[in-house]
Coordinates of C-alpha atoms and ligand atoms in Angstrom, one line a residue:
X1 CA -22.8 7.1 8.8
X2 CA -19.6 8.1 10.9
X3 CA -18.5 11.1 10.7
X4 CA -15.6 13.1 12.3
X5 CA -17.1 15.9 13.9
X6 CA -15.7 19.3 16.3
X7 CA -18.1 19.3 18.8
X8 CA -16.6 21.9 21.1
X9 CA -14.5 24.6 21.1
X10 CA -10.5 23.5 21.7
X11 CA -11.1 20.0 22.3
X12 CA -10.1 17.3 20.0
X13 CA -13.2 16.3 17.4
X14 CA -15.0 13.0 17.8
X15 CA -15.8 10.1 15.7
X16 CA -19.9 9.9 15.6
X17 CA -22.7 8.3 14.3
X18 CA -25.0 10.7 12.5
X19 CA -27.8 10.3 9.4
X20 CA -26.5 9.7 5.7
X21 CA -27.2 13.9 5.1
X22 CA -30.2 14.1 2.2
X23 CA -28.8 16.4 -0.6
X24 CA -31.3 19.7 -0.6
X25 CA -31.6 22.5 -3.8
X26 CA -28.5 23.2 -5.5
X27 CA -26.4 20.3 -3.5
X28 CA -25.1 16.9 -4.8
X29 CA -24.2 14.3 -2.4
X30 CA -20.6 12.6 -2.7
X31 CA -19.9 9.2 -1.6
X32 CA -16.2 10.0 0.3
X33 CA -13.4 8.7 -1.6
X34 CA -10.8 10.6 0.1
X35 CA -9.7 13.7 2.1
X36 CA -6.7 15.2 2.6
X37 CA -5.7 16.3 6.3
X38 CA -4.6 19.8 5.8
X39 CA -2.2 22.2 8.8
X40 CA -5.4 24.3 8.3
X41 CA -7.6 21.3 9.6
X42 CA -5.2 21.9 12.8
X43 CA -5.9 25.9 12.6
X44 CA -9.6 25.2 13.0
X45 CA -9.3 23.1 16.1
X46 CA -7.2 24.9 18.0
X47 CA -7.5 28.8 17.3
X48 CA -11.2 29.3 15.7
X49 CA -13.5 31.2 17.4
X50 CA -16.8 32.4 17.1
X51 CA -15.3 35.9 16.1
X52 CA -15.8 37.9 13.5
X53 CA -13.2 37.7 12.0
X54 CA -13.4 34.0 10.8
X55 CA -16.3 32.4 9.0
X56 CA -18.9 31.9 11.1
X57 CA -18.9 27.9 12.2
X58 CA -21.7 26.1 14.4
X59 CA -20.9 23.8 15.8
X60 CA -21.1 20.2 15.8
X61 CA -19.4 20.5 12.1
X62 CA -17.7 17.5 10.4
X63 CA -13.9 18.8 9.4
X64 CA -12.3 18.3 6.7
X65 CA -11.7 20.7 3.2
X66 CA -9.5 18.2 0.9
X67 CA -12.6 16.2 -0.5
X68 CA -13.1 13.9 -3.3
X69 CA -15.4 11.0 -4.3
X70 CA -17.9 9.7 -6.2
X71 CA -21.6 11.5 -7.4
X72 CA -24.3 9.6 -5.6
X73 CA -27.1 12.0 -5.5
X74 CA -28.0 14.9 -7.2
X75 CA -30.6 17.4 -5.1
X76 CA -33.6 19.6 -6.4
X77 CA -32.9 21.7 -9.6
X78 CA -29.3 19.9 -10.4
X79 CA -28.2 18.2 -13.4
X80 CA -25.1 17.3 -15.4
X81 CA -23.4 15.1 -13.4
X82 CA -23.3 10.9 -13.4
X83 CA -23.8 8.4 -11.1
X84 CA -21.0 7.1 -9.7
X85 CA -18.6 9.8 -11.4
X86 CA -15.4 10.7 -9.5
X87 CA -15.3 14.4 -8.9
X88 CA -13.6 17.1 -6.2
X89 CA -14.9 19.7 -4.2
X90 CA -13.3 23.4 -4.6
X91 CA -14.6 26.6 -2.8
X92 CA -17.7 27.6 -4.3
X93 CA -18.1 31.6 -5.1
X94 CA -21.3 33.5 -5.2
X95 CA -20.8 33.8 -9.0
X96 CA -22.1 37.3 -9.5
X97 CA -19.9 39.3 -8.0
X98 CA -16.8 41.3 -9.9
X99 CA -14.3 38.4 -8.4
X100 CA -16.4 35.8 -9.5
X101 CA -17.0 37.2 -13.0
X102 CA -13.6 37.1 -13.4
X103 CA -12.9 33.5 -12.6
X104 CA -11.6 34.4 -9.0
X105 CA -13.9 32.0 -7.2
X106 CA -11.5 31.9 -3.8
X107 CA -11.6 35.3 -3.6
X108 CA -15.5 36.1 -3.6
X109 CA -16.4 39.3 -2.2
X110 CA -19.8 37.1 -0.8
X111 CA -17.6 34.0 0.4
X112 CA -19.5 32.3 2.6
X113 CA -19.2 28.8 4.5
X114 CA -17.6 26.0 2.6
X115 CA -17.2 22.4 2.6
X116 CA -15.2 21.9 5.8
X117 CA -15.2 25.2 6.8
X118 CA -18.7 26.2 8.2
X119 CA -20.9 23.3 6.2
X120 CA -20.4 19.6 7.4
X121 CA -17.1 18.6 5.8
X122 CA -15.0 15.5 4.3
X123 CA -14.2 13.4 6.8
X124 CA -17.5 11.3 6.8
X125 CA -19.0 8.5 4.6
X126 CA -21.2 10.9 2.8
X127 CA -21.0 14.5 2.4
X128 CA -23.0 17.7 0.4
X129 CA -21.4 20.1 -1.6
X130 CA -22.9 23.0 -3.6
X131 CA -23.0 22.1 -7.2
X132 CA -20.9 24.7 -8.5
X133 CA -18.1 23.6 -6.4
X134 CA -18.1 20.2 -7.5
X135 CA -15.4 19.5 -10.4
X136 CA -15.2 16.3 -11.9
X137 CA -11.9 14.8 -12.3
X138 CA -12.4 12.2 -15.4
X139 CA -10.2 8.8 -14.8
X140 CA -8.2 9.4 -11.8
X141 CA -8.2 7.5 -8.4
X142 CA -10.4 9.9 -6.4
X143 CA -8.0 9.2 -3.4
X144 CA -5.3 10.4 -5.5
X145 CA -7.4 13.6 -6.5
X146 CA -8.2 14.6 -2.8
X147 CA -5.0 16.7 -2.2
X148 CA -5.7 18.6 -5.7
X149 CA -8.2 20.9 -4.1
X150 CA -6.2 22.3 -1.7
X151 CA -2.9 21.1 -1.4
X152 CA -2.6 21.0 -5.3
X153 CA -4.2 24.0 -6.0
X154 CA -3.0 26.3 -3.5
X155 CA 0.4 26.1 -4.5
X156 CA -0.8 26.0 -8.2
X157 CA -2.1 29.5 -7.8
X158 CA 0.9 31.0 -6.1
X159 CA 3.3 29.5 -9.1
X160 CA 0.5 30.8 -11.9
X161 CA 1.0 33.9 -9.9
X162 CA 5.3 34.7 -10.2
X163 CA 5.3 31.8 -13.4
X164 CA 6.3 35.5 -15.6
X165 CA 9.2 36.1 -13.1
X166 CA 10.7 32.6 -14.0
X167 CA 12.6 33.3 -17.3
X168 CA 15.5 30.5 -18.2
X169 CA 18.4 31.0 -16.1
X170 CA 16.7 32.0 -13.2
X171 CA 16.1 30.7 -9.5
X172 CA 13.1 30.0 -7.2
X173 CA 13.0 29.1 -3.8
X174 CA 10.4 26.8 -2.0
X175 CA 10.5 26.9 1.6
X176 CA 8.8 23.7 3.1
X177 CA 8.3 20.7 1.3
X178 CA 5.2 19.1 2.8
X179 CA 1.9 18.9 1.1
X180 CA 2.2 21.9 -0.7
X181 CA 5.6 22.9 -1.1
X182 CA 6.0 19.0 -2.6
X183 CA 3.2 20.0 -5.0
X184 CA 5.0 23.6 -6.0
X185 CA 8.1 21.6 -7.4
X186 CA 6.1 19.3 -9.5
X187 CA 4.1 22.4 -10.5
X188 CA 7.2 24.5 -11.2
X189 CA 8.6 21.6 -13.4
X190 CA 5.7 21.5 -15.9
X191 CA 5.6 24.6 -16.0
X192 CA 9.2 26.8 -16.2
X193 CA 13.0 25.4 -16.5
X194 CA 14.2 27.6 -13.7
X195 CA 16.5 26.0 -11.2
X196 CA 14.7 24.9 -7.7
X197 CA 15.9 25.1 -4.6
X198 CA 14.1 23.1 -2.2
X199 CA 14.0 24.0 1.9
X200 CA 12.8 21.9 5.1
X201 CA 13.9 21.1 8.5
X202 CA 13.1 17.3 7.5
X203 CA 15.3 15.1 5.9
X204 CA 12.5 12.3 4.7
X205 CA 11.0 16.1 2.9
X206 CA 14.0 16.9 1.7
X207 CA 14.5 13.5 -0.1
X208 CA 10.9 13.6 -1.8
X209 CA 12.0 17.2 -2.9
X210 CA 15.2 15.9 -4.6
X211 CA 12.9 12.8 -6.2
X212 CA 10.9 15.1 -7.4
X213 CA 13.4 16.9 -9.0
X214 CA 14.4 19.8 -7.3
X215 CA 17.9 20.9 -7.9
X216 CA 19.1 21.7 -4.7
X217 CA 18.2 20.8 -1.7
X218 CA 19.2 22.1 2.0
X219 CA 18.2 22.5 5.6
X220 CA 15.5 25.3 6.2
X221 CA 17.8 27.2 7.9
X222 CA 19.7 30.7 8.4
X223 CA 23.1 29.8 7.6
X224 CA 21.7 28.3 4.0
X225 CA 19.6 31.0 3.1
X226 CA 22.0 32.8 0.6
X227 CA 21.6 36.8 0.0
X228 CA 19.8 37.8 -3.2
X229 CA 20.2 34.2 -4.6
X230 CA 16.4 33.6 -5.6
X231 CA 14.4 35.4 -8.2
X232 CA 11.1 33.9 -6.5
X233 CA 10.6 32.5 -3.1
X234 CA 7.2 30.5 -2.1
X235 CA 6.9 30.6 1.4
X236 CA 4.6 27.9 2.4
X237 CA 5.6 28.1 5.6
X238 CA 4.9 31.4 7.0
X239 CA 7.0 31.5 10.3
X240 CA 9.2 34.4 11.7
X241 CA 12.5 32.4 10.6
X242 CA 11.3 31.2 6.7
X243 CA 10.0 35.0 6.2
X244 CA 13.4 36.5 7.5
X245 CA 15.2 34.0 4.8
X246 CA 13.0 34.8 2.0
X247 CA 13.8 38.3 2.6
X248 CA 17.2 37.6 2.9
X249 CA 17.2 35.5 -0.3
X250 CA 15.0 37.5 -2.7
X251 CA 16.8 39.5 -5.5
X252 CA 16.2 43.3 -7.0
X253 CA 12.8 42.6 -9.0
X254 CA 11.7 39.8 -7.3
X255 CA 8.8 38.3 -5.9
X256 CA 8.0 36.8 -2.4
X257 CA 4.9 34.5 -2.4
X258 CA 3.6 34.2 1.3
X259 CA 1.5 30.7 1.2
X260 CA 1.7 29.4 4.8
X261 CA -0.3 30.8 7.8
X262 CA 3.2 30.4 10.6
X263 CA 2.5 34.3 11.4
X264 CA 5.8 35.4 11.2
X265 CA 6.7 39.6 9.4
X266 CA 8.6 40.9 7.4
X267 CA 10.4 44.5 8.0
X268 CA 9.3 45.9 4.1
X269 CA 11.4 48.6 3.7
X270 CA 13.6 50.5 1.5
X271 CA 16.4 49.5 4.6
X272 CA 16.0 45.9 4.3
X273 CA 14.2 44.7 0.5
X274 CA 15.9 44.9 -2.6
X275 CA 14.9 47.6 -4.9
X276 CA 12.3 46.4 -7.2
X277 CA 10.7 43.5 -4.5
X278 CA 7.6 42.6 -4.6
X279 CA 5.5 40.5 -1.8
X280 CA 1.6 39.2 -1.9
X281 CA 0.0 36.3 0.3
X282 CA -2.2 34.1 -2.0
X283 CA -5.1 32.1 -0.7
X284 CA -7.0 28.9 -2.4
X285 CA -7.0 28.6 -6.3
X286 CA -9.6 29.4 -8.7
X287 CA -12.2 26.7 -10.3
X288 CA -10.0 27.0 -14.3
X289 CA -7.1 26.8 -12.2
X290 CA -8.2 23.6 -10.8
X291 CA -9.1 22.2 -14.0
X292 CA -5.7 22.8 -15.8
X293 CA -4.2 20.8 -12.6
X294 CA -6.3 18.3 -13.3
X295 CA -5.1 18.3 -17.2
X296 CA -1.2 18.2 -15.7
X297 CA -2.0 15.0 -13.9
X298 CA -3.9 13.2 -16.5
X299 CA -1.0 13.8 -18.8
X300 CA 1.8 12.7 -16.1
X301 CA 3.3 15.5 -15.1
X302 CA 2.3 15.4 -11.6
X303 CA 1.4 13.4 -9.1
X304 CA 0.3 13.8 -5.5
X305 CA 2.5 12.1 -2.6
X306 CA -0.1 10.3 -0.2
X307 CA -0.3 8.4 2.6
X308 CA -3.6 6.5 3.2
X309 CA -5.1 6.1 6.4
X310 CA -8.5 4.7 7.9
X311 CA -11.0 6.9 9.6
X312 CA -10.2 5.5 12.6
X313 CA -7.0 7.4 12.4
X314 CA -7.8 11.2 12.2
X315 CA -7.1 11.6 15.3
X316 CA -3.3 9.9 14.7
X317 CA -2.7 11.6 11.4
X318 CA -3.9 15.8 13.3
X319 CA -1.2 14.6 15.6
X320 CA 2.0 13.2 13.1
X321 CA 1.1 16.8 11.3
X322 CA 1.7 18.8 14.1
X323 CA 4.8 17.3 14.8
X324 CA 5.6 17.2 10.9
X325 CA 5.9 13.3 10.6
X326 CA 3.9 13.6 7.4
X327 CA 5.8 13.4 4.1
X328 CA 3.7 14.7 1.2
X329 CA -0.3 14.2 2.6
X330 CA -2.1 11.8 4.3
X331 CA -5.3 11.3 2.6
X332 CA -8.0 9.6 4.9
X333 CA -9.9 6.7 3.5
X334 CA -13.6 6.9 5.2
Ligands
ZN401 ZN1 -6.3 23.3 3.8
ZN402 ZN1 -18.5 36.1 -5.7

């Protein structure tokens, strides 16, 4: 089968020909439907290492974390699932620790390698997934379902996390409107009636965001970044400039979500934060989580904004991403 694999350190990954991969104990094999190219993809290829810090990855690994398809094979000592049945993969947890007991798969004290990260990923014909991180998805196109498990339900879980803040009358903020942030609005309509103010350096972004019904939309920018006008701001950006505005931005009481990796700080003091502020990061989403996302779609409340591409075109879509000439996600079609 062809798969897209890293084979070294720092250099662009390869298209290869490698053996349809035989599920073992506790796996199911997925025929690839689709799989999302994620900025993290990007964060793997050009600043993992072999430290300790990271999950450990050997390499050659096939990338790719966004992953749906369809059940094709079911290893030793797994059951439950149908042939042909369209289904996502989500970050499995140990399940026995306190996190897991608790329903807080992503943030397993044991977390270990996952699909795309550390085990062979997506972005082949075939690919293995431990059974407990496989989640069906009922009806929907699995192409359409890719971006759910990350791009869907990362934002999902940092709106789930401030949704309390967001009484009637109040304002959120969403910095960067690609495959996330365009998520986050959708999300935050089902969900609250606060107003939404939508921010990116993109105009194409900023046109999705007002389709999608964000009330305002402006340029990601210092001179629109109003003092204490948002009760929440989801920062799926990260960067020194979208974490100076959310700080700028964020009201007595409220809450900064910090989604995106861009490695900016924030001064968190008494001097420069509202009384009352509050600030987390988020990672990932948890398996329920995933599942009420799931429920939003089927019902019509949300839907993904994808691009499809062929495999041949990896390569093409790592390098529109870094330049951010993707609106919404591209989804890649093995
Ligand atoms: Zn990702
Ligand atoms: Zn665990």
């Amino acid at each position: 089968m062809k798969a897209y694999q890293l084979i070294e350190w720092q250099q662009p990954p390869k298209l290869v020909d490698i053996p349809v991969p035989e599920p073992g104990p506790g796996q199911v094999r997925l025929k690839v439907a689709g799989n999302g190219v994620c900025q993290s993809d990007l964060h793997l290829i050009h600043e993992w290492t072999a430290s300790p810090a990271h999950i450990q990855v050997e390499l050659p690994m096939t990338i790719g974390h966004e992953v749906a398809g369809w059940i094709d094979k079911e290893g030793p000592g797994v059951s439950g699932f149908e042939q042909g049945q369209a289904a996502v993969i989500t970050i499995a947890g140990c399940g026995h620790c306190r996190y897991c007991a608790q329903g807080w798969n992503q943030y397993c004290q044991h977390k270990g390698k996952q699909v795309g990260m550390g085990l062979d990923g997506g972005l082949a014909e075939f690919v293995l997934a431990p059974a407990n991180a496989v989640v069906p998805v009922g009806d929907m196109d699995p192409v359409e379902a890719a971006p759910l498990t990350d791009a869907g339900l990362s934002s999902y879980h940092a709106v789930k996390r401030i949704i309390h803040l967001l009484d009637p009358g109040t304002t959120v903020a969403v910095i960067g409107v690609g495959g996330l942030g365009h998520m986050a609005i959708q999300e935050l309509k089902a969900l609250c009636s606060a107003r939404i103010v939508a921010y990116d350096l993109n105009e194409t972004s900023l046109q999705l965001a007002a389709e999608l019904g964000a009330d305002e939309c402006l340029k990601s920018d210092d001179a629109f970044y109003q003092p204490m006008s948002a009760d929440v701001v989801l920062d799926f950006v990260g960067a020194a400039p979208t974490i100076a505005g959310a700080a700028k931005m964020i009201r007595p009481l409220g809450h900064i979500v910090v989604v995106g990796r861009g490695g900016g700080s924030i001064d968190f003091t008494h001097r420069f934060m509202p009384y009352g502020a509050t600030l987390s990061t988020t990672f990932g989403g948890s398996k329920v989580e995933l599942i009420e996302l799931i429920s939003l779609v089927e019902a019509g409340h949300i839907k993904p904004h994808i691009t499809r591409y062929p495999l041949d075109d990896v390569a093409l879509v790592l390098d529109k991403l870094a330049k951010g000439e993707i609106t919404g996600r591209a989804v890649i079609e093995p």
